[in-house]
Amino acid sequence: GVCTATTFSGSGASLTSLPAAQLTGTLPAINGSNLTNVSAGKILQIVQQYDTNFTRAAVNSNSFTATTHQVSITPTAANSKILINFASDCNNNGVGGSMWVTVYRSINGGSFSDIAPNGGNAGLGFFKNYGANSRNELPFCINYLDDPSYSLGNAIVYKLYIKSSGASTVEIPHAGNYNPCVNMATEIAA
């Protein structure tokens, strides 16, 4: 049957199927710690690292060479994606100088390999700094969503690698002992 009343007293905990349009008033603060069935994409952790000595990497080689600029993260869940961010500046160090910058990845102490989507296949990395008529000291920021294959408990290390055309010694950052290279890794739930 139908019951008509102007007021109710007591707990409404057992009420169900209340139309949202009929609810009024102020909502209490909500704690999301017990939410379930929430879609993917939650941030699980963020790691930030940078060289506290502000060490400058200087390379004069036409092969990608490791720098000291890296970030390490150990995923807390299976099948997570890792959003990496490397931010600093670089120096081609002279007229006609070319430098390429990329990110290599190592999983669980394994060998490092280039993760640049297409540039890694072509040996071009993530970007190039070239100055036909100038020395270029340029800021850069590499953002990339990586989808590594790992087992829980594996540490994943992301490290900057650089190479030169051989015409000059290229550098990250452009000025040693001053500028940081800030490196971040964010674990995102699958």
PDB file of C-alpha atoms in Angstrom, residues 32-46 73 75-83 145-146 150 185-190:
ATOM      1  CA  GLY A  32      36.597   7.156  -1.037  1.00  0.00           C
ATOM      2  CA  SER A  33      38.798   4.516   0.605  1.00  0.00           C
ATOM      3  CA  ASN A  34      36.137   1.803   0.268  1.00  0.00           C
ATOM      4  CA  LEU A  35      35.072   2.543  -3.301  1.00  0.00           C
ATOM      5  CA  THR A  36      34.993  -0.497  -5.581  1.00  0.00           C
ATOM      6  CA  ASN A  37      34.459  -1.031  -9.298  1.00  0.00           C
ATOM      7  CA  VAL A  38      36.099   2.295 -10.137  1.00  0.00           C
ATOM      8  CA  SER A  39      37.463   2.427 -13.670  1.00  0.00           C
ATOM      9  CA  ALA A  40      41.208   2.264 -14.390  1.00  0.00           C
ATOM     10  CA  GLY A  41      43.558   5.208 -14.474  1.00  0.00           C
ATOM     11  CA  LYS A  42      44.072   5.833 -10.774  1.00  0.00           C
ATOM     12  CA  ILE A  43      47.465   7.143  -9.723  1.00  0.00           C
ATOM     13  CA  LEU A  44      49.061   4.595  -7.407  1.00  0.00           C
ATOM     14  CA  GLN A  45      52.388   6.336  -6.669  1.00  0.00           C
ATOM     15  CA  ILE A  46      54.717   9.094  -7.843  1.00  0.00           C
ATOM     16  CA  ILE A  73      60.073   2.919  -9.528  1.00  0.00           C
ATOM     17  CA  PRO A  75      55.185  -0.894  -9.312  1.00  0.00           C
ATOM     18  CA  THR A  76      52.720  -1.808  -6.558  1.00  0.00           C
ATOM     19  CA  ALA A  77      50.181  -3.485  -8.856  1.00  0.00           C
ATOM     20  CA  ALA A  78      50.215  -5.801 -11.869  1.00  0.00           C
ATOM     21  CA  ASN A  79      49.919  -4.400 -15.400  1.00  0.00           C
ATOM     22  CA  SER A  80      50.362  -0.759 -14.400  1.00  0.00           C
ATOM     23  CA  LYS A  81      51.488   1.836 -16.900  1.00  0.00           C
ATOM     24  CA  ILE A  82      54.309   4.203 -15.990  1.00  0.00           C
ATOM     25  CA  LEU A  83      54.154   7.879 -16.950  1.00  0.00           C
ATOM     26  CA  LEU A 145      53.332   6.770 -21.030  1.00  0.00           C
ATOM     27  CA  ASP A 146      55.232   3.472 -20.928  1.00  0.00           C
ATOM     28  CA  TYR A 150      57.266  -6.725 -15.396  1.00  0.00           C
ATOM     29  CA  ALA A 185      57.793   8.253 -12.682  1.00  0.00           C
ATOM     30  CA  THR A 186      54.067   7.876 -11.962  1.00  0.00           C
ATOM     31  CA  GLU A 187      52.435   4.474 -11.625  1.00  0.00           C
ATOM     32  CA  ILE A 188      48.956   4.428 -13.172  1.00  0.00           C
ATOM     33  CA  ALA A 189      46.604   1.530 -12.538  1.00  0.00           C
ATOM     34  CA  ALA A 190      45.665  -0.577 -15.569  1.00  0.00           C
TER      35      ALA A 190
END
